[in-house]
PDB file of C-alpha atoms in Angstrom:
ATOM      1  CA  MET A   1      -5.200  12.015 -14.673  1.00  0.00           C
ATOM      2  CA  LYS A   2      -3.097   8.395 -15.107  1.00  0.00           C
ATOM      3  CA  ARG A   3      -3.577   7.505 -11.705  1.00  0.00           C
ATOM      4  CA  LEU A   4      -7.078   8.919 -11.375  1.00  0.00           C
ATOM      5  CA  PHE A   5      -7.652   6.024 -14.698  1.00  0.00           C
ATOM      6  CA  ALA A   6      -5.468   3.677 -13.457  1.00  0.00           C
ATOM      7  CA  TYR A   7      -6.958   3.025  -9.484  1.00  0.00           C
ATOM      8  CA  THR A   8     -10.676   3.386 -11.225  1.00  0.00           C
ATOM      9  CA  GLY A   9     -10.178  -0.292 -11.803  1.00  0.00           C
ATOM     10  CA  ASN A  10     -12.854   0.424 -15.210  1.00  0.00           C
ATOM     11  CA  GLN A  11     -15.647   0.994 -13.287  1.00  0.00           C
ATOM     12  CA  CYS A  12     -17.633   4.152 -11.432  1.00  0.00           C
ATOM     13  CA  ALA A  13     -16.506   4.749  -8.047  1.00  0.00           C
ATOM     14  CA  MET A  14     -19.631   5.315  -6.487  1.00  0.00           C
ATOM     15  CA  PRO A  15     -20.970   1.963  -4.407  1.00  0.00           C
ATOM     16  CA  ALA A  16     -22.618  -0.654  -5.778  1.00  0.00           C
ATOM     17  CA  CYS A  17     -22.420   0.616  -9.408  1.00  0.00           C
ATOM     18  CA  LYS A  18     -20.804  -1.190 -11.890  1.00  0.00           C
ATOM     19  CA  GLU A  19     -20.641   1.216 -14.559  1.00  0.00           C
ATOM     20  CA  LEU A  20     -17.757   0.551 -16.775  1.00  0.00           C
ATOM     21  CA  ILE A  21     -15.762   3.670 -16.966  1.00  0.00           C
ATOM     22  CA  VAL A  22     -14.359   3.001 -20.597  1.00  0.00           C
ATOM     23  CA  ASP A  23     -16.570   0.872 -23.373  1.00  0.00           C
ATOM     24  CA  PRO A  24     -15.176  -2.048 -24.778  1.00  0.00           C
ATOM     25  CA  SER A  25     -14.809  -0.342 -27.969  1.00  0.00           C
ATOM     26  CA  GLY A  26     -11.770   2.045 -26.547  1.00  0.00           C
ATOM     27  CA  THR A  27     -14.978   5.075 -25.791  1.00  0.00           C
ATOM     28  CA  VAL A  28     -14.472   7.037 -22.337  1.00  0.00           C
ATOM     29  CA  LEU A  29     -18.552   6.951 -20.897  1.00  0.00           C
ATOM     30  CA  GLY A  30     -16.636   7.728 -17.451  1.00  0.00           C
ATOM     31  CA  LYS A  31     -16.831  11.359 -16.197  1.00  0.00           C
ATOM     32  CA  ILE A  32     -14.011  13.656 -13.950  1.00  0.00           C
ATOM     33  CA  ALA A  33     -16.003  15.120 -11.504  1.00  0.00           C
ATOM     34  CA  HIS A  34     -15.034  17.415  -8.489  1.00  0.00           C
ATOM     35  CA  ILE A  35     -15.355  16.553  -4.923  1.00  0.00           C
ATOM     36  CA  CYS A  36     -15.729  20.354  -3.804  1.00  0.00           C
ATOM     37  CA  SER A  37     -16.729  22.710  -6.936  1.00  0.00           C
ATOM     38  CA  VAL A  38     -14.250  24.725  -8.299  1.00  0.00           C
ATOM     39  CA  GLU A  39     -16.802  27.307  -9.037  1.00  0.00           C
ATOM     40  CA  PRO A  40     -18.587  29.075  -6.440  1.00  0.00           C
ATOM     41  CA  GLY A  41     -22.269  28.551  -6.629  1.00  0.00           C
ATOM     42  CA  GLY A  42     -21.695  24.832  -7.342  1.00  0.00           C
ATOM     43  CA  ALA A  43     -21.844  21.473  -5.543  1.00  0.00           C
ATOM     44  CA  ARG A  44     -20.001  21.417  -2.191  1.00  0.00           C
ATOM     45  CA  HIS A  45     -17.753  24.502  -3.357  1.00  0.00           C
ATOM     46  CA  ALA A  46     -15.554  25.166  -0.252  1.00  0.00           C
ATOM     47  CA  SER A  47     -13.487  28.935  -0.260  1.00  0.00           C
ATOM     48  CA  THR A  48     -11.087  27.813   1.926  1.00  0.00           C
ATOM     49  CA  MET A  49      -9.191  25.372  -0.571  1.00  0.00           C
ATOM     50  CA  SER A  50      -6.877  27.647  -3.340  1.00  0.00           C
ATOM     51  CA  ASP A  51      -7.642  26.981  -6.550  1.00  0.00           C
ATOM     52  CA  GLU A  52      -4.463  24.351  -6.668  1.00  0.00           C
ATOM     53  CA  ASP A  53      -6.117  22.112  -3.984  1.00  0.00           C
ATOM     54  CA  LEU A  54      -9.492  22.111  -5.952  1.00  0.00           C
ATOM     55  CA  ARG A  55      -7.466  21.613  -9.535  1.00  0.00           C
ATOM     56  CA  HIS A  56      -5.546  18.449  -7.372  1.00  0.00           C
ATOM     57  CA  GLU A  57      -6.283  14.462  -7.831  1.00  0.00           C
ATOM     58  CA  ASP A  58      -7.239  14.241  -4.451  1.00  0.00           C
ATOM     59  CA  ASN A  59     -10.225  16.164  -5.316  1.00  0.00           C
ATOM     60  CA  LEU A  60     -11.341  14.398  -8.296  1.00  0.00           C
ATOM     61  CA  ILE A  61     -13.487  11.049  -8.766  1.00  0.00           C
ATOM     62  CA  ILE A  62     -14.176   9.841 -11.873  1.00  0.00           C
ATOM     63  CA  ILE A  63     -17.846   8.338 -11.984  1.00  0.00           C
ATOM     64  CA  CYS A  64     -20.285   7.355 -14.732  1.00  0.00           C
ATOM     65  CA  GLY A  65     -22.294  10.107 -16.649  1.00  0.00           C
ATOM     66  CA  LYS A  66     -25.822   9.568 -14.076  1.00  0.00           C
ATOM     67  CA  HIS A  67     -24.011   9.618 -10.971  1.00  0.00           C
ATOM     68  CA  HIS A  68     -21.538  12.714 -12.079  1.00  0.00           C
ATOM     69  CA  ASP A  69     -25.332  14.279 -12.799  1.00  0.00           C
ATOM     70  CA  LEU A  70     -26.587  13.565  -9.405  1.00  0.00           C
ATOM     71  CA  ILE A  71     -24.016  14.119  -7.567  1.00  0.00           C
ATOM     72  CA  ASP A  72     -23.043  17.476  -8.677  1.00  0.00           C
ATOM     73  CA  ASP A  73     -27.012  18.628  -9.068  1.00  0.00           C
ATOM     74  CA  ARG A  74     -26.988  21.421  -5.914  1.00  0.00           C
ATOM     75  CA  LYS A  75     -30.479  20.665  -4.888  1.00  0.00           C
ATOM     76  CA  ASN A  76     -29.032  16.931  -4.320  1.00  0.00           C
ATOM     77  CA  GLU A  77     -25.359  18.659  -2.201  1.00  0.00           C
ATOM     78  CA  ALA A  78     -27.116  17.470   1.569  1.00  0.00           C
ATOM     79  CA  GLN A  79     -27.224  13.924   0.190  1.00  0.00           C
ATOM     80  CA  TRP A  80     -24.121  13.800  -1.066  1.00  0.00           C
ATOM     81  CA  PRO A  81     -21.702  15.786   1.065  1.00  0.00           C
ATOM     82  CA  ALA A  82     -17.900  16.628   0.176  1.00  0.00           C
ATOM     83  CA  GLU A  83     -16.968  14.397   2.968  1.00  0.00           C
ATOM     84  CA  LEU A  84     -19.082  11.314   1.983  1.00  0.00           C
ATOM     85  CA  ARG A  85     -18.298  11.561  -1.555  1.00  0.00           C
ATOM     86  CA  ARG A  86     -13.926  11.495   0.027  1.00  0.00           C
ATOM     87  CA  GLN A  87     -14.564   8.341   1.460  1.00  0.00           C
ATOM     88  CA  HIS A  88     -16.394   6.484  -1.952  1.00  0.00           C
ATOM     89  CA  LYS A  89     -13.048   8.164  -4.122  1.00  0.00           C
ATOM     90  CA  ARG A  90     -10.992   6.116  -0.652  1.00  0.00           C
ATOM     91  CA  ASP A  91     -13.033   2.975  -0.860  1.00  0.00           C
ATOM     92  CA  HIS A  92     -12.577   2.492  -4.272  1.00  0.00           C
ATOM     93  CA  GLU A  93      -8.782   3.483  -5.136  1.00  0.00           C
ATOM     94  CA  ASN A  94      -8.036   1.387  -1.984  1.00  0.00           C
ATOM     95  CA  ARG A  95      -9.500  -2.073  -3.514  1.00  0.00           C
ATOM     96  CA  PHE A  96      -7.312  -1.236  -7.060  1.00  0.00           C
ATOM     97  CA  ARG A  97      -4.503  -0.173  -5.194  1.00  0.00           C
ATOM     98  CA  SER A  98      -4.368  -3.343  -3.308  1.00  0.00           C
ATOM     99  CA  ALA A  99      -4.516  -5.385  -6.405  1.00  0.00           C
ATOM    100  CA  GLU A 100      -1.394  -2.983  -7.456  1.00  0.00           C
ATOM    101  CA  ARG A 101       0.660  -3.858  -4.710  1.00  0.00           C
ATOM    102  CA  GLN A 102       0.088  -7.440  -4.658  1.00  0.00           C
ATOM    103  CA  LEU A 103       1.238  -7.308  -7.706  1.00  0.00           C
ATOM    104  CA  ILE A 104       4.259  -5.468  -6.969  1.00  0.00           C
ATOM    105  CA  ALA A 105       4.735  -7.789  -4.191  1.00  0.00           C
ATOM    106  CA  GLN A 106       5.302 -10.579  -6.699  1.00  0.00           C
ATOM    107  CA  PHE A 107       8.507  -8.944  -7.877  1.00  0.00           C
ATOM    108  CA  VAL A 108      10.767 -10.464  -5.029  1.00  0.00           C
ATOM    109  CA  ASP A 109      14.297 -10.272  -5.669  1.00  0.00           C
ATOM    110  CA  SER A 110      14.740 -14.240  -5.119  1.00  0.00           C
ATOM    111  CA  THR A 111      18.490 -13.829  -4.133  1.00  0.00           C
ATOM    112  CA  GLN A 112      18.066 -11.951  -1.187  1.00  0.00           C
ATOM    113  CA  ALA A 113      15.695 -14.178   0.642  1.00  0.00           C
ATOM    114  CA  THR A 114      18.929 -15.875   2.005  1.00  0.00           C
ATOM    115  CA  GLN A 115      21.883 -14.184   3.087  1.00  0.00           C
ATOM    116  CA  PRO A 116      25.049 -15.634   3.398  1.00  0.00           C
ATOM    117  CA  THR A 117      27.035 -17.401   6.318  1.00  0.00           C
ATOM    118  CA  TYR A 118      30.718 -16.567   5.852  1.00  0.00           C
ATOM    119  CA  PRO A 119      33.812 -18.431   7.313  1.00  0.00           C
ATOM    120  CA  LYS A 120      36.370 -16.903   9.292  1.00  0.00           C
ATOM    121  CA  THR A 121      39.073 -19.440  10.297  1.00  0.00           C
ATOM    122  CA  LEU A 122      38.587 -21.769   6.841  1.00  0.00           C
ATOM    123  CA  LYS A 123      40.026 -24.637   9.384  1.00  0.00           C
ATOM    124  CA  ALA A 124      37.890 -27.533   8.324  1.00  0.00           C
ATOM    125  CA  LEU A 125      38.664 -26.204   4.086  1.00  0.00           C
ATOM    126  CA  ALA A 126      42.082 -26.600   4.953  1.00  0.00           C
ATOM    127  CA  LYS A 127      41.859 -30.093   6.577  1.00  0.00           C
ATOM    128  CA  ALA A 128      39.622 -31.253   3.765  1.00  0.00           C
ATOM    129  CA  SER A 129      42.148 -29.805   1.245  1.00  0.00           C
ATOM    130  CA  ASN A 130      45.082 -30.902   2.639  1.00  0.00           C
ATOM    131  CA  TRP A 131      46.132 -27.276   2.441  1.00  0.00           C
ATOM    132  CA  GLU A 132      47.075 -26.569   5.830  1.00  0.00           C
ATOM    133  CA  SER A 133      48.425 -23.273   5.287  1.00  0.00           C
ATOM    134  CA  MET A 134      45.177 -21.806   4.406  1.00  0.00           C
ATOM    135  CA  PHE A 135      43.764 -21.871   7.836  1.00  0.00           C
ATOM    136  CA  ASN A 136      43.539 -18.806   8.967  1.00  0.00           C
ATOM    137  CA  ASP A 137      45.127 -17.515   5.948  1.00  0.00           C
ATOM    138  CA  PRO A 138      43.582 -13.784   5.219  1.00  0.00           C
ATOM    139  CA  ASP A 139      44.007 -14.083   1.693  1.00  0.00           C
ATOM    140  CA  GLN A 140      42.374 -17.393   1.499  1.00  0.00           C
ATOM    141  CA  ILE A 141      38.977 -15.963   3.526  1.00  0.00           C
ATOM    142  CA  MET A 142      39.384 -12.793   1.562  1.00  0.00           C
ATOM    143  CA  GLY A 143      39.288 -15.121  -1.769  1.00  0.00           C
ATOM    144  CA  ILE A 144      36.369 -17.009  -0.852  1.00  0.00           C
ATOM    145  CA  THR A 145      34.148 -14.134   0.911  1.00  0.00           C
ATOM    146  CA  SER A 146      34.671 -11.526  -2.524  1.00  0.00           C
ATOM    147  CA  PHE A 147      33.306 -15.584  -4.318  1.00  0.00           C
ATOM    148  CA  ILE A 148      30.572 -15.836  -1.562  1.00  0.00           C
ATOM    149  CA  ASP A 149      29.055 -11.764  -2.551  1.00  0.00           C
ATOM    150  CA  LYS A 150      29.438 -12.666  -6.248  1.00  0.00           C
ATOM    151  CA  LEU A 151      27.771 -15.880  -5.870  1.00  0.00           C
ATOM    152  CA  LYS A 152      24.757 -14.317  -3.430  1.00  0.00           C
ATOM    153  CA  GLU A 153      23.801 -11.868  -6.409  1.00  0.00           C
ATOM    154  CA  LEU A 154      23.285 -14.891  -9.094  1.00  0.00           C
ATOM    155  CA  PRO A 155      19.810 -15.505 -10.341  1.00  0.00           C
ATOM    156  CA  LEU A 156      19.245 -19.176  -8.764  1.00  0.00           C
ATOM    157  CA  SER A 157      18.945 -20.643 -11.872  1.00  0.00           C
ATOM    158  CA  GLU A 158      22.452 -19.166 -12.423  1.00  0.00           C
ATOM    159  CA  ARG A 159      23.702 -20.487  -9.220  1.00  0.00           C
ATOM    160  CA  GLU A 160      22.031 -24.420 -10.464  1.00  0.00           C
ATOM    161  CA  PHE A 161      23.538 -24.113 -13.742  1.00  0.00           C
ATOM    162  CA  ALA A 162      27.287 -23.283 -12.852  1.00  0.00           C
ATOM    163  CA  TRP A 163      27.101 -26.124 -10.043  1.00  0.00           C
ATOM    164  CA  ARG A 164      26.158 -28.880 -12.649  1.00  0.00           C
ATOM    165  CA  LEU A 165      29.166 -27.705 -15.289  1.00  0.00           C
ATOM    166  CA  ALA A 166      31.279 -27.650 -11.924  1.00  0.00           C
ATOM    167  CA  GLU A 167      30.149 -31.477 -11.160  1.00  0.00           C
ATOM    168  CA  ARG A 168      30.680 -32.548 -15.228  1.00  0.00           C
ATOM    169  CA  MET A 169      33.762 -30.502 -15.447  1.00  0.00           C
ATOM    170  CA  LYS A 170      34.813 -32.851 -12.103  1.00  0.00           C
ATOM    171  CA  ARG A 171      33.670 -36.076 -13.726  1.00  0.00           C
ATOM    172  CA  ARG A 172      36.045 -35.143 -16.366  1.00  0.00           C
ATOM    173  CA  GLY A 173      38.947 -33.512 -15.064  1.00  0.00           C
ATOM    174  CA  LEU A 174      38.872 -30.551 -16.868  1.00  0.00           C
ATOM    175  CA  ASP A 175      39.137 -27.039 -16.401  1.00  0.00           C
ATOM    176  CA  VAL A 176      36.861 -26.273 -19.228  1.00  0.00           C
ATOM    177  CA  LEU A 177      34.259 -27.843 -21.643  1.00  0.00           C
ATOM    178  CA  PRO A 178      33.466 -27.273 -25.127  1.00  0.00           C
ATOM    179  CA  THR A 179      30.304 -25.566 -25.768  1.00  0.00           C
ATOM    180  CA  ASP A 180      29.220 -28.632 -27.901  1.00  0.00           C
ATOM    181  CA  ASP A 181      29.600 -30.801 -25.144  1.00  0.00           C
ATOM    182  CA  VAL A 182      27.667 -28.088 -22.649  1.00  0.00           C
ATOM    183  CA  GLU A 183      24.774 -28.180 -25.046  1.00  0.00           C
ATOM    184  CA  GLY A 184      24.722 -31.097 -25.673  1.00  0.00           C
ATOM    185  CA  ALA A 185      24.778 -33.011 -22.623  1.00  0.00           C
ATOM    186  CA  PHE A 186      22.371 -30.083 -20.849  1.00  0.00           C
ATOM    187  CA  ASN A 187      20.317 -30.599 -23.859  1.00  0.00           C
ATOM    188  CA  ILE A 188      20.160 -26.426 -24.483  1.00  0.00           C
ATOM    189  CA  ASP A 189      20.763 -24.729 -27.911  1.00  0.00           C
ATOM    190  CA  SER A 190      23.611 -22.237 -28.242  1.00  0.00           C
ATOM    191  CA  GLU A 191      21.323 -19.318 -27.148  1.00  0.00           C
ATOM    192  CA  GLU A 192      20.328 -20.890 -23.971  1.00  0.00           C
ATOM    193  CA  LEU A 193      23.931 -20.870 -23.126  1.00  0.00           C
ATOM    194  CA  LYS A 194      25.012 -17.755 -24.126  1.00  0.00           C
ATOM    195  CA  ARG A 195      22.324 -16.431 -22.427  1.00  0.00           C
ATOM    196  CA  ARG A 196      23.166 -18.377 -18.814  1.00  0.00           C
ATOM    197  CA  MET A 197      26.934 -17.731 -19.082  1.00  0.00           C
ATOM    198  CA  GLY A 198      26.414 -14.038 -20.469  1.00  0.00           C
ATOM    199  CA  VAL A 199      24.642 -13.762 -17.074  1.00  0.00           C
ATOM    200  CA  LEU A 200      27.904 -15.475 -15.038  1.00  0.00           C
ATOM    201  CA  GLU A 201      30.627 -13.561 -16.798  1.00  0.00           C
ATOM    202  CA  HIS A 202      28.255 -10.667 -16.062  1.00  0.00           C
ATOM    203  CA  HIS A 203      28.840 -11.465 -12.384  1.00  0.00           C
ATOM    204  CA  ALA A 204      32.474 -12.639 -13.095  1.00  0.00           C
ATOM    205  CA  LEU A 205      31.684 -15.895 -12.060  1.00  0.00           C
ATOM    206  CA  GLY A 206      32.364 -17.304 -16.054  1.00  0.00           C
ATOM    207  CA  SER A 207      32.652 -17.288 -19.586  1.00  0.00           C
ATOM    208  CA  VAL A 208      32.648 -18.753 -22.962  1.00  0.00           C
ATOM    209  CA  ASP A 209      35.828 -18.002 -24.560  1.00  0.00           C
ATOM    210  CA  ASP A 210      37.741 -18.866 -27.663  1.00  0.00           C
ATOM    211  CA  GLY A 211      39.659 -22.390 -27.567  1.00  0.00           C
ATOM    212  CA  THR A 212      42.615 -23.901 -29.663  1.00  0.00           C
ATOM    213  CA  GLY A 213      40.815 -25.339 -32.286  1.00  0.00           C
ATOM    214  CA  TYR A 214      39.389 -24.157 -35.783  1.00  0.00           C
ATOM    215  CA  ARG A 215      36.020 -22.588 -34.161  1.00  0.00           C
ATOM    216  CA  GLU A 216      36.109 -23.859 -31.352  1.00  0.00           C
ATOM    217  CA  TRP A 217      34.381 -22.281 -27.821  1.00  0.00           C
ATOM    218  CA  ASN A 218      34.477 -23.263 -24.467  1.00  0.00           C
ATOM    219  CA  VAL A 219      33.030 -22.764 -21.703  1.00  0.00           C
ATOM    220  CA  SER A 220      34.946 -22.020 -17.975  1.00  0.00           C
ATOM    221  CA  LEU A 221      33.908 -21.554 -14.803  1.00  0.00           C
ATOM    222  CA  TRP A 222      36.344 -18.494 -12.928  1.00  0.00           C
ATOM    223  CA  SER A 223      38.831 -18.756 -10.243  1.00  0.00           C
ATOM    224  CA  ARG A 224      38.489 -16.900  -7.267  1.00  0.00           C
ATOM    225  CA  LYS A 225      41.092 -15.261  -6.150  1.00  0.00           C
ATOM    226  CA  HIS A 226      44.481 -16.553  -4.025  1.00  0.00           C
ATOM    227  CA  GLY A 227      42.693 -20.047  -4.992  1.00  0.00           C
ATOM    228  CA  ASN A 228      41.250 -22.417  -7.310  1.00  0.00           C
ATOM    229  CA  ASN A 229      37.796 -23.219  -9.271  1.00  0.00           C
ATOM    230  CA  PRO A 230      35.752 -22.410  -6.049  1.00  0.00           C
ATOM    231  CA  TRP A 231      32.708 -24.240  -7.107  1.00  0.00           C
ATOM    232  CA  ILE A 232      35.114 -27.792  -8.006  1.00  0.00           C
ATOM    233  CA  GLU A 233      36.159 -26.692  -4.258  1.00  0.00           C
ATOM    234  CA  ILE A 234      32.763 -26.849  -2.776  1.00  0.00           C
ATOM    235  CA  LEU A 235      32.390 -30.299  -4.234  1.00  0.00           C
ATOM    236  CA  GLU A 236      35.537 -31.867  -3.211  1.00  0.00           C
ATOM    237  CA  PHE A 237      34.611 -30.426   0.375  1.00  0.00           C
ATOM    238  CA  CYS A 238      31.258 -32.169   0.127  1.00  0.00           C
ATOM    239  CA  GLU A 239      32.582 -35.708  -0.847  1.00  0.00           C
ATOM    240  CA  VAL A 240      35.308 -35.380   1.986  1.00  0.00           C
ATOM    241  CA  THR A 241      32.688 -34.264   4.655  1.00  0.00           C
ATOM    242  CA  ARG A 242      29.591 -35.772   3.020  1.00  0.00           C
ATOM    243  CA  ALA A 243      27.752 -32.114   3.055  1.00  0.00           C
ATOM    244  CA  ASP A 244      25.035 -31.053   0.786  1.00  0.00           C
ATOM    245  CA  PRO A 245      26.222 -28.898  -1.466  1.00  0.00           C
ATOM    246  CA  ALA A 246      22.821 -27.093  -1.945  1.00  0.00           C
ATOM    247  CA  GLU A 247      23.634 -25.864   1.670  1.00  0.00           C
ATOM    248  CA  PHE A 248      26.290 -23.653   0.125  1.00  0.00           C
ATOM    249  CA  ILE A 249      25.044 -23.298  -3.541  1.00  0.00           C
ATOM    250  CA  HIS A 250      21.478 -22.019  -2.396  1.00  0.00           C
ATOM    251  CA  ASP A 251      21.617 -21.780   1.111  1.00  0.00           C
ATOM    252  CA  LEU A 252      24.911 -19.671   1.084  1.00  0.00           C
ATOM    253  CA  ASN A 253      25.935 -21.383   4.182  1.00  0.00           C
ATOM    254  CA  PHE A 254      29.589 -21.271   4.008  1.00  0.00           C
ATOM    255  CA  GLY A 255      30.159 -21.101   7.711  1.00  0.00           C
ATOM    256  CA  SER A 256      30.480 -25.023   7.112  1.00  0.00           C
ATOM    257  CA  TYR A 257      34.523 -24.154   5.845  1.00  0.00           C
ATOM    258  CA  ASP A 258      35.375 -23.467   9.387  1.00  0.00           C
ATOM    259  CA  GLY A 259      33.915 -27.116  11.138  1.00  0.00           C
TER     260      GLY A 259
END
């Protein structure tokens, strides 16, 4: 019943009929009609159909009261054969199924729009960071790969937020930032900061933690396995190579670490 009413568009299923199924006051005006009558002797009764088939939603159509009475009158049966009524049902419901599909299509996981390019050797990163032993080091490659796997699932707005946090940390030479500092710098309240950092923590990329002073809280971005803060690592690599950080944060192109 829910599906039948959902696909009516609150309109009689008969072509060109604009009668409402449910009045604005909430009164149900439409009628559920059988395409093939359940009872022998009824309009379009099909003895070959089982009781289950006759009562199935495929054999039901919602139309206005006027059309219900006209179509179910046996003397009008030739004018309204079963296949014609099925076609009316298909045409009408498809209009609103199409609208439903368009609505569903709006809810696309934006994090899946871009798939990452993973590094294989880290040759360029090793050179840019003066960390020669990083080149072809399986632990370093694994650590960055693990970070990328987390990053690709992180919502885009939180990626951008973490990027800006990393920029501020780098400018100030700090590994953590006081929450008051972040709220003031980014003009957000504590609830907004808590929400964004909660998403980062859910993806194992950052958190808000107790500081050293009384009632002090700090924002941190977590280091990658076998390495340092991966966000700042990106920024430092881009400074040396003049690459765009967005290539990493948005496009997930970590192949640049190979050169």
